[in-house]
PDB file of C-alpha atoms and ligand atoms in Angstrom:
ATOM      1  CA  MET Q   8     -21.582  -7.029  -2.562  1.00 48.00           C
ATOM      2  CA  ALA Q   9     -22.489  -7.960  -6.098  1.00 55.00           C
ATOM      3  CA  THR Q  10     -19.610  -8.394  -8.623  1.00 58.00           C
ATOM      4  CA  THR Q  11     -20.921  -5.475 -10.811  1.00 58.00           C
ATOM      5  CA  ASN Q  12     -20.973  -2.968  -7.871  1.00 70.00           C
ATOM      6  CA  TYR Q  13     -17.600  -4.142  -6.977  1.00 67.00           C
ATOM      7  CA  LEU Q  14     -16.202  -3.646 -10.368  1.00 62.00           C
ATOM      8  CA  SER Q  15     -17.880  -0.263 -10.785  1.00 68.00           C
ATOM      9  CA  ALA Q  16     -16.353   0.777  -7.470  1.00 68.00           C
ATOM     10  CA  ILE Q  17     -12.964  -0.178  -8.773  1.00 66.00           C
ATOM     11  CA  SER Q  18     -13.404   1.707 -12.086  1.00 63.00           C
ATOM     12  CA  MET Q  19     -14.562   4.728 -10.087  1.00 63.00           C
ATOM     13  CA  THR Q  20     -11.336   4.628  -8.074  1.00 66.00           C
ATOM     14  CA  MET Q  21      -9.473   4.523 -11.396  1.00 65.00           C
ATOM     15  CA  ILE Q  22     -11.302   7.451 -12.966  1.00 56.00           C
ATOM     16  CA  ILE Q  23     -10.815   9.486  -9.720  1.00 57.00           C
ATOM     17  CA  PHE Q  24      -7.199   8.600  -9.903  1.00 61.00           C
ATOM     18  CA  PHE Q  25      -6.756   9.695 -13.449  1.00 56.00           C
ATOM     19  CA  ALA Q  26      -8.678  12.886 -12.879  1.00 50.00           C
ATOM     20  CA  SER Q  27      -6.287  13.824 -10.141  1.00 53.00           C
ATOM     21  CA  TYR Q  28      -3.283  12.374 -11.695  1.00 53.00           C
ATOM     22  CA  VAL Q  29       0.056  14.107 -11.115  1.00 53.00           C
ATOM     23  CA  SER Q  30       2.990  12.111 -12.138  1.00 57.00           C
ATOM     24  CA  THR Q  31       5.735  11.444  -9.627  1.00 72.00           C
ATOM     25  CA  ASP Q  32       7.414   8.806 -11.760  1.00 82.00           C
ATOM     26  CA  PRO Q  33       9.055  10.195 -14.888  1.00 82.00           C
ATOM     27  CA  ASP Q  34       6.837  10.560 -18.019  1.00 78.00           C
ATOM     28  CA  MET Q  35       6.940   7.784 -20.568  1.00 74.00           C
ATOM     29  CA  LEU Q  36       8.405   8.315 -23.953  1.00 74.00           C
ATOM     30  CA  GLN Q  37       6.475   5.570 -25.829  1.00 78.00           C
ATOM     31  CA  ASP Q  38       2.991   4.005 -25.886  1.00 80.00           C
ATOM     32  CA  VAL Q  39       3.732   0.798 -24.087  1.00 83.00           C
ATOM     33  CA  CYS Q  40       6.702  -0.657 -22.229  1.00 87.00           C
ATOM     34  CA  ALA Q  41       5.789  -3.967 -20.674  1.00 88.00           C
ATOM     35  CA  ALA Q  42       8.582  -4.839 -18.416  1.00 90.00           C
ATOM     36  CA  ASP Q  43      11.036  -7.449 -19.549  1.00 89.00           C
ATOM     37  CA  PHE Q  44      12.233  -9.262 -16.333  1.00 87.00           C
ATOM     38  CA  THR Q  45      14.430 -11.675 -18.120  1.00 86.00           C
ATOM     39  CA  ASN Q  46      17.523  -9.526 -18.371  1.00 75.00           C
ATOM     40  CA  ASP Q  47      18.262  -9.608 -14.686  1.00 74.00           C
ATOM     41  CA  ASP Q  48      21.955  -8.870 -14.626  1.00 74.00           C
ATOM     42  CA  LEU Q  49      21.766  -5.155 -15.231  1.00 72.00           C
ATOM     43  CA  ILE Q  50      21.091  -2.547 -12.586  1.00 73.00           C
ATOM     44  CA  LYS Q  51      17.815  -0.680 -13.492  1.00 76.00           C
ATOM     45  CA  LEU Q  52      18.107   3.069 -12.901  1.00 73.00           C
ATOM     46  CA  ASN Q  53      14.543   3.887 -13.448  1.00 77.00           C
ATOM     47  CA  GLY Q  54      11.975   1.123 -14.277  1.00 83.00           C
ATOM     48  CA  PHE Q  55      12.673  -1.963 -16.418  1.00 90.00           C
ATOM     49  CA  LEU Q  56      13.583  -2.662 -20.082  1.00 89.00           C
ATOM     50  CA  CYS Q  57      10.668  -2.957 -22.417  1.00 91.00           C
ATOM     51  CA  LYS Q  58       9.602  -6.231 -24.076  1.00 92.00           C
ATOM     52  CA  LYS Q  59       9.857  -6.291 -27.788  1.00 91.00           C
ATOM     53  CA  HIS Q  60       6.397  -7.847 -28.208  1.00 94.00           C
ATOM     54  CA  ALA Q  61       3.887  -6.984 -25.423  1.00 95.00           C
ATOM     55  CA  SER Q  62       0.513  -8.849 -25.273  1.00 97.00           C
ATOM     56  CA  SER Q  63      -2.781  -8.145 -23.681  1.00 98.00           C
ATOM     57  CA  ASP Q  64      -1.940 -10.202 -20.741  1.00 98.00           C
ATOM     58  CA  ASP Q  65       0.905  -7.859 -19.832  1.00 97.00           C
ATOM     59  CA  PHE Q  66      -1.885  -5.341 -18.974  1.00 98.00           C
ATOM     60  CA  PHE Q  67      -4.219  -7.714 -17.143  1.00 98.00           C
ATOM     61  CA  PHE Q  68      -4.480  -8.808 -13.489  1.00 98.00           C
ATOM     62  CA  SER Q  69      -7.262 -10.768 -11.795  1.00 97.00           C
ATOM     63  CA  GLY Q  70      -5.597 -11.242  -8.317  1.00 95.00           C
ATOM     64  CA  LEU Q  71      -7.504  -8.519  -6.624  1.00 96.00           C
ATOM     65  CA  SER Q  72     -10.861 -10.179  -7.065  1.00 95.00           C
ATOM     66  CA  TYR Q  73     -10.879 -12.162  -3.847  1.00 96.00           C
ATOM     67  CA  PRO Q  74     -10.457 -11.325  -0.154  1.00 97.00           C
ATOM     68  CA  ARG Q  75      -7.169 -12.114   1.533  1.00 97.00           C
ATOM     69  CA  SER Q  76      -7.013 -13.874   4.946  1.00 98.00           C
ATOM     70  CA  THR Q  77      -6.706 -11.227   7.802  1.00 98.00           C
ATOM     71  CA  ASP Q  78      -5.661 -13.828  10.284  1.00 97.00           C
ATOM     72  CA  ASN Q  79      -2.469 -12.013  11.218  1.00 95.00           C
ATOM     73  CA  THR Q  80      -1.005  -9.756  14.101  1.00 94.00           C
ATOM     74  CA  PHE Q  81      -2.879  -6.630  12.848  1.00 96.00           C
ATOM     75  CA  GLY Q  82      -6.024  -8.224  11.467  1.00 97.00           C
ATOM     76  CA  ALA Q  83      -5.378  -6.465   8.162  1.00 98.00           C
ATOM     77  CA  THR Q  84      -3.794  -7.493   4.849  1.00 98.00           C
ATOM     78  CA  PRO Q  85      -2.623  -5.129   2.252  1.00 97.00           C
ATOM     79  CA  THR Q  86      -2.104  -6.676  -1.216  1.00 97.00           C
ATOM     80  CA  LEU Q  87       0.130  -4.220  -3.154  1.00 97.00           C
ATOM     81  CA  ILE Q  88       0.204  -4.742  -6.905  1.00 97.00           C
ATOM     82  CA  THR Q  89       3.049  -3.029  -8.642  1.00 97.00           C
ATOM     83  CA  VAL Q  90       4.990  -3.293 -11.921  1.00 96.00           C
ATOM     84  CA  LEU Q  91       6.438  -6.559 -10.619  1.00 95.00           C
ATOM     85  CA  ASN Q  92       2.890  -8.049 -10.757  1.00 97.00           C
ATOM     86  CA  ILE Q  93       1.710  -6.265 -13.902  1.00 97.00           C
ATOM     87  CA  SER Q  94       4.444  -5.805 -16.349  1.00 96.00           C
ATOM     88  CA  GLY Q  95       2.361  -3.363 -18.449  1.00 96.00           C
ATOM     89  CA  LEU Q  96       2.550  -0.874 -15.601  1.00 96.00           C
ATOM     90  CA  ASN Q  97       6.208  -0.283 -16.472  1.00 95.00           C
ATOM     91  CA  THR Q  98       6.843   3.577 -17.103  1.00 93.00           C
ATOM     92  CA  LEU Q  99       3.087   4.350 -16.479  1.00 94.00           C
ATOM     93  CA  GLY Q 100       3.522   5.795 -12.956  1.00 94.00           C
ATOM     94  CA  MET Q 101       0.585   3.805 -11.321  1.00 96.00           C
ATOM     95  CA  ALA Q 102       0.163   0.967  -8.935  1.00 97.00           C
ATOM     96  CA  VAL Q 103      -2.802  -0.411  -6.948  1.00 98.00           C
ATOM     97  CA  SER Q 104      -3.560  -2.199  -3.734  1.00 98.00           C
ATOM     98  CA  ARG Q 105      -6.397  -4.024  -2.154  1.00 98.00           C
ATOM     99  CA  ILE Q 106      -6.556  -3.958   1.748  1.00 98.00           C
ATOM    100  CA  ASP Q 107      -8.743  -6.371   3.730  1.00 98.00           C
ATOM    101  CA  PHE Q 108      -9.642  -5.598   7.224  1.00 98.00           C
ATOM    102  CA  ALA Q 109     -11.192  -7.930   9.900  1.00 98.00           C
ATOM    103  CA  PRO Q 110     -13.446  -6.292  12.622  1.00 98.00           C
ATOM    104  CA  GLY Q 111     -10.955  -4.407  14.748  1.00 98.00           C
ATOM    105  CA  GLY Q 112      -8.227  -4.795  12.023  1.00 98.00           C
ATOM    106  CA  LEU Q 113      -5.483  -2.152  11.814  1.00 98.00           C
ATOM    107  CA  ASN Q 114      -3.306  -1.388   8.803  1.00 98.00           C
ATOM    108  CA  PRO Q 115      -0.493  -0.025  11.078  1.00 98.00           C
ATOM    109  CA  PRO Q 116       1.440   3.197  10.608  1.00 98.00           C
ATOM    110  CA  HIS Q 117       3.355   3.010   7.367  1.00 98.00           C
ATOM    111  CA  LEU Q 118       4.464   5.119   4.376  1.00 97.00           C
ATOM    112  CA  HIS Q 119       5.039   4.901   0.619  1.00 96.00           C
ATOM    113  CA  PRO Q 120       8.303   6.786  -0.159  1.00 94.00           C
ATOM    114  CA  ARG Q 121       7.584   7.190  -3.913  1.00 94.00           C
ATOM    115  CA  ALA Q 122       3.788   7.819  -4.083  1.00 96.00           C
ATOM    116  CA  SER Q 123       0.767   9.663  -2.954  1.00 96.00           C
ATOM    117  CA  GLU Q 124      -2.297   7.467  -2.550  1.00 98.00           C
ATOM    118  CA  ILE Q 125      -6.032   7.636  -3.064  1.00 98.00           C
ATOM    119  CA  PHE Q 126      -7.715   5.343  -0.410  1.00 98.00           C
ATOM    120  CA  PHE Q 127     -11.144   4.365  -1.566  1.00 98.00           C
ATOM    121  CA  VAL Q 128     -13.341   2.375   0.837  1.00 98.00           C
ATOM    122  CA  LEU Q 129     -15.349  -0.289  -0.963  1.00 97.00           C
ATOM    123  CA  GLU Q 130     -17.235  -1.928   1.981  1.00 97.00           C
ATOM    124  CA  GLY Q 131     -17.449  -1.162   5.686  1.00 98.00           C
ATOM    125  CA  GLU Q 132     -16.182   1.986   7.405  1.00 98.00           C
ATOM    126  CA  LEU Q 133     -12.686   2.719   8.371  1.00 98.00           C
ATOM    127  CA  GLU Q 134     -11.020   5.536  10.238  1.00 98.00           C
ATOM    128  CA  VAL Q 135      -8.177   6.788   8.021  1.00 98.00           C
ATOM    129  CA  ALA Q 136      -5.365   9.119   9.082  1.00 98.00           C
ATOM    130  CA  PHE Q 137      -2.003  10.651   8.123  1.00 98.00           C
ATOM    131  CA  ILE Q 138       0.541  12.770   9.954  1.00 97.00           C
ATOM    132  CA  THR Q 139       2.416  15.645   8.371  1.00 96.00           C
ATOM    133  CA  THR Q 140       6.131  16.368   9.070  1.00 95.00           C
ATOM    134  CA  ASP Q 141       5.145  18.950  11.671  1.00 96.00           C
ATOM    135  CA  ASN Q 142       3.205  16.118  13.475  1.00 96.00           C
ATOM    136  CA  LYS Q 143      -0.374  17.383  12.719  1.00 97.00           C
ATOM    137  CA  LEU Q 144      -2.796  14.522  12.548  1.00 98.00           C
ATOM    138  CA  TYR Q 145      -5.446  14.464   9.836  1.00 98.00           C
ATOM    139  CA  TYR Q 146      -8.113  11.925  10.771  1.00 98.00           C
ATOM    140  CA  LYS Q 147     -11.359  10.923   9.115  1.00 98.00           C
ATOM    141  CA  PRO Q 148     -13.995   8.179   9.321  1.00 98.00           C
ATOM    142  CA  VAL Q 149     -14.416   7.065   5.654  1.00 98.00           C
ATOM    143  CA  LYS Q 150     -17.476   4.884   4.541  1.00 97.00           C
ATOM    144  CA  GLY Q 151     -18.025   2.625   1.628  1.00 97.00           C
ATOM    145  CA  GLY Q 152     -18.010   4.841  -1.544  1.00 97.00           C
ATOM    146  CA  GLU Q 153     -15.899   7.554   0.106  1.00 98.00           C
ATOM    147  CA  LEU Q 154     -12.253   8.250  -0.173  1.00 98.00           C
ATOM    148  CA  PHE Q 155      -9.268   9.897   1.593  1.00 98.00           C
ATOM    149  CA  VAL Q 156      -6.093  11.215   0.084  1.00 98.00           C
ATOM    150  CA  LEU Q 157      -2.704  10.244   1.637  1.00 98.00           C
ATOM    151  CA  PRO Q 158       0.132  12.552   0.553  1.00 96.00           C
ATOM    152  CA  LYS Q 159       3.359  11.077  -0.734  1.00 96.00           C
ATOM    153  CA  GLY Q 160       5.864   9.897   1.925  1.00 95.00           C
ATOM    154  CA  LEU Q 161       3.657  10.708   5.005  1.00 97.00           C
ATOM    155  CA  ILE Q 162       3.043   8.201   7.804  1.00 98.00           C
ATOM    156  CA  HIS Q 163      -0.545   6.942   7.636  1.00 98.00           C
ATOM    157  CA  PHE Q 164      -2.832   4.196   8.978  1.00 98.00           C
ATOM    158  CA  GLN Q 165      -6.341   2.813   8.785  1.00 98.00           C
ATOM    159  CA  ILE Q 166      -8.395   1.047  11.432  1.00 98.00           C
ATOM    160  CA  ASN Q 167     -11.751  -0.759  11.303  1.00 98.00           C
ATOM    161  CA  ARG Q 168     -13.666  -0.109  14.465  1.00 97.00           C
ATOM    162  CA  GLY Q 169     -16.729  -1.708  13.043  1.00 95.00           C
ATOM    163  CA  ASN Q 170     -17.959  -5.248  13.871  1.00 95.00           C
ATOM    164  CA  GLU Q 171     -17.835  -6.385  10.200  1.00 96.00           C
ATOM    165  CA  SER Q 172     -14.966  -6.824   7.804  1.00 97.00           C
ATOM    166  CA  ALA Q 173     -14.020  -3.852   5.620  1.00 98.00           C
ATOM    167  CA  VAL Q 174     -12.339  -3.691   2.184  1.00 98.00           C
ATOM    168  CA  ALA Q 175     -10.549  -0.709   0.421  1.00 98.00           C
ATOM    169  CA  ILE Q 176      -8.725  -0.178  -2.877  1.00 98.00           C
ATOM    170  CA  ALA Q 177      -5.832   2.214  -3.037  1.00 98.00           C
ATOM    171  CA  ALA Q 178      -4.351   3.848  -6.181  1.00 98.00           C
ATOM    172  CA  PHE Q 179      -0.684   5.141  -6.215  1.00 98.00           C
ATOM    173  CA  ASN Q 180       1.023   7.422  -8.600  1.00 96.00           C
ATOM    174  CA  SER Q 181       4.174   5.283  -8.895  1.00 95.00           C
ATOM    175  CA  GLN Q 182       4.675   1.945 -10.545  1.00 95.00           C
ATOM    176  CA  PHE Q 183       6.673   0.898  -7.477  1.00 94.00           C
ATOM    177  CA  PRO Q 184       5.522   3.014  -4.437  1.00 95.00           C
ATOM    178  CA  GLY Q 185       7.287   0.976  -1.874  1.00 94.00           C
ATOM    179  CA  ILE Q 186       5.782   0.377   1.544  1.00 95.00           C
ATOM    180  CA  GLN Q 187       7.570   0.727   4.873  1.00 96.00           C
ATOM    181  CA  ARG Q 188       5.748  -0.214   8.047  1.00 96.00           C
ATOM    182  CA  VAL Q 189       7.030   1.851  10.975  1.00 97.00           C
ATOM    183  CA  PRO Q 190       6.912  -0.809  13.585  1.00 97.00           C
ATOM    184  CA  ASN Q 191       8.558  -3.388  11.461  1.00 96.00           C
ATOM    185  CA  ALA Q 192      11.241  -1.056  10.242  1.00 96.00           C
ATOM    186  CA  LEU Q 193      12.190  -0.306  13.727  1.00 97.00           C
ATOM    187  CA  PHE Q 194      11.530  -3.503  15.578  1.00 97.00           C
ATOM    188  CA  GLY Q 195      11.766  -6.012  12.733  1.00 95.00           C
ATOM    189  CA  SER Q 196      14.698  -4.927  10.605  1.00 95.00           C
ATOM    190  CA  TYR Q 197      17.546  -7.300   9.664  1.00 95.00           C
ATOM    191  CA  PRO Q 198      20.069  -7.079  11.194  1.00 96.00           C
ATOM    192  CA  ASP Q 199      18.243  -5.725  14.291  1.00 95.00           C
ATOM    193  CA  VAL Q 200      18.300  -2.025  15.277  1.00 97.00           C
ATOM    194  CA  PRO Q 201      20.178  -2.345  18.547  1.00 97.00           C
ATOM    195  CA  ASN Q 202      17.885  -2.898  21.623  1.00 97.00           C
ATOM    196  CA  ASP Q 203      19.366  -0.033  23.590  1.00 97.00           C
ATOM    197  CA  VAL Q 204      18.728   2.366  20.652  1.00 98.00           C
ATOM    198  CA  LEU Q 205      15.072   1.379  20.724  1.00 98.00           C
ATOM    199  CA  ALA Q 206      14.897   1.436  24.390  1.00 98.00           C
ATOM    200  CA  LYS Q 207      16.289   4.982  24.484  1.00 98.00           C
ATOM    201  CA  THR Q 208      14.153   6.141  21.604  1.00 98.00           C
ATOM    202  CA  PHE Q 209      10.883   5.145  23.265  1.00 97.00           C
ATOM    203  CA  GLY Q 210      11.858   5.527  26.912  1.00 98.00           C
ATOM    204  CA  ILE Q 211      11.227   1.860  27.672  1.00 98.00           C
ATOM    205  CA  GLY Q 212      13.245  -1.015  28.971  1.00 98.00           C
ATOM    206  CA  ILE Q 213      15.208  -3.722  27.017  1.00 98.00           C
ATOM    207  CA  ASN Q 214      12.686  -6.323  28.100  1.00 98.00           C
ATOM    208  CA  GLN Q 215       9.830  -4.175  26.560  1.00 98.00           C
ATOM    209  CA  VAL Q 216      11.812  -3.901  23.358  1.00 97.00           C
ATOM    210  CA  LYS Q 217      12.198  -7.660  23.201  1.00 97.00           C
ATOM    211  CA  LYS Q 218       8.472  -8.112  23.905  1.00 97.00           C
ATOM    212  CA  ILE Q 219       7.550  -5.815  20.997  1.00 96.00           C
ATOM    213  CA  LYS Q 220       9.994  -7.601  18.711  1.00 95.00           C
ATOM    214  CA  SER Q 221       8.405 -11.036  19.488  1.00 94.00           C
ATOM    215  CA  TRP Q 222       4.930  -9.771  19.184  1.00 93.00           C
ATOM    216  CA  LEU Q 223       5.545  -8.362  15.690  1.00 92.00           C
ATOM    217  CA  ASP Q 224       6.941 -11.799  14.829  1.00 83.00           C
ATOM    218  CA  SER Q 225       3.786 -13.557  15.991  1.00 76.00           C
TER     219      SER Q 225
HETATM  220  C1  NAG M 318       3.343  -9.316  -6.609  1.00 78.14           C
HETATM  221  O1  NAG M 318       4.693  -9.421  -6.841  1.00 78.14           O
HETATM  222  C2  NAG M 318       5.547  -9.668  -5.683  1.00 78.14           C
HETATM  223  C3  NAG M 318       7.037  -9.590  -6.112  1.00 78.14           C
HETATM  224  O2  NAG M 318       7.309 -10.519  -7.204  1.00 78.14           O
HETATM  225  C4  NAG M 318       5.242 -11.016  -5.020  1.00 78.14           C
HETATM  226  O3  NAG M 318       6.010 -11.100  -3.930  1.00 78.14           O
HETATM  227  C5  NAG M 318       3.770 -10.987  -4.711  1.00 78.14           C
HETATM  228  O4  NAG M 318       3.371 -12.244  -4.193  1.00 78.14           O
HETATM  229  C6  NAG M 318       2.842 -10.707  -5.949  1.00 78.14           C
HETATM  230  N1  NAG M 318       1.514 -10.491  -5.412  1.00 78.14           N
HETATM  231  C7  NAG M 318       0.523 -11.166  -6.090  1.00 78.14           C
HETATM  232  C8  NAG M 318      -0.829 -10.892  -5.481  1.00 78.14           C
HETATM  233  O5  NAG M 318       0.543 -11.832  -6.932  1.00 78.14           O
HETATM  234  C1  NAG M 319     -22.795  -5.126  14.455  1.00 78.14           C
HETATM  235  O1  NAG M 319     -23.330  -4.143  15.190  1.00 78.14           O
HETATM  236  C2  NAG M 319     -24.678  -3.812  14.931  1.00 78.14           C
HETATM  237  C3  NAG M 319     -25.064  -2.565  15.759  1.00 78.14           C
HETATM  238  O2  NAG M 319     -24.563  -2.600  17.034  1.00 78.14           O
HETATM  239  C4  NAG M 319     -25.534  -4.956  15.180  1.00 78.14           C
HETATM  240  O3  NAG M 319     -26.956  -4.642  14.831  1.00 78.14           O
HETATM  241  C5  NAG M 319     -25.061  -6.155  14.369  1.00 78.14           C
HETATM  242  O4  NAG M 319     -25.816  -7.376  14.593  1.00 78.14           O
HETATM  243  C6  NAG M 319     -23.617  -6.448  14.613  1.00 78.14           C
HETATM  244  N1  NAG M 319     -23.173  -7.396  13.722  1.00 78.14           N
HETATM  245  C7  NAG M 319     -22.371  -8.497  14.064  1.00 78.14           C
HETATM  246  C8  NAG M 319     -21.914  -9.374  12.970  1.00 78.14           C
HETATM  247  O5  NAG M 319     -22.042  -8.695  15.278  1.00 78.14           O
END
């Protein structure tokens, strides 16, 4: 896709995001507050201290302009960009992500504890889904130029059933949405969730638990 199309798609995501903006992070009390990461010995209750002198570069990021390798267990790579990557996002209640999918790639069931998400497909077609707390599945095929809304804290996933790679941009209403992958939380924690707990939870044997753990590591 040409760079201009690509960029206009990104700005469209942003406009849509602002139009539907509902703050979950607290509102800011000043114009800018580029995060000062130097003062590391204090516990931060909500966000970071502000730099005394912010510059344009505090509000700039070029690292979403190229595809990430999808050569991994799931064939999909989320690149989440938060206040830790763009200091100017501090106190603004926003973050962004690029997700690259190989053919057949799956962004496995995960959730963002602090943000809702607008999932905008740039290229390709993805099946996008979330599950509410009463276990209802919302499921939609979403093509390039279309979007799906993923409510805060609910488990969701996307899969590329097409034979070509796909790319999506996601916008979040938190400067630090957090990401928790369900399989990795349960089968890849440190220290481990005890094998017998997982075996009983899923009605499987200890060997199957070990198999899942080593497959997630691969
Ligand atoms: C964003 O910041 C996190 C935390 O510092 C870092 O691990 C990650 O590599 C950064 N991502 C990019 C694309 O620079
Ligand atoms: C993908 O599938 C379509 C329709 O089946 C086919 O025309 C196209 O050649 C395939 N592309 C690749 C890269 O395999």
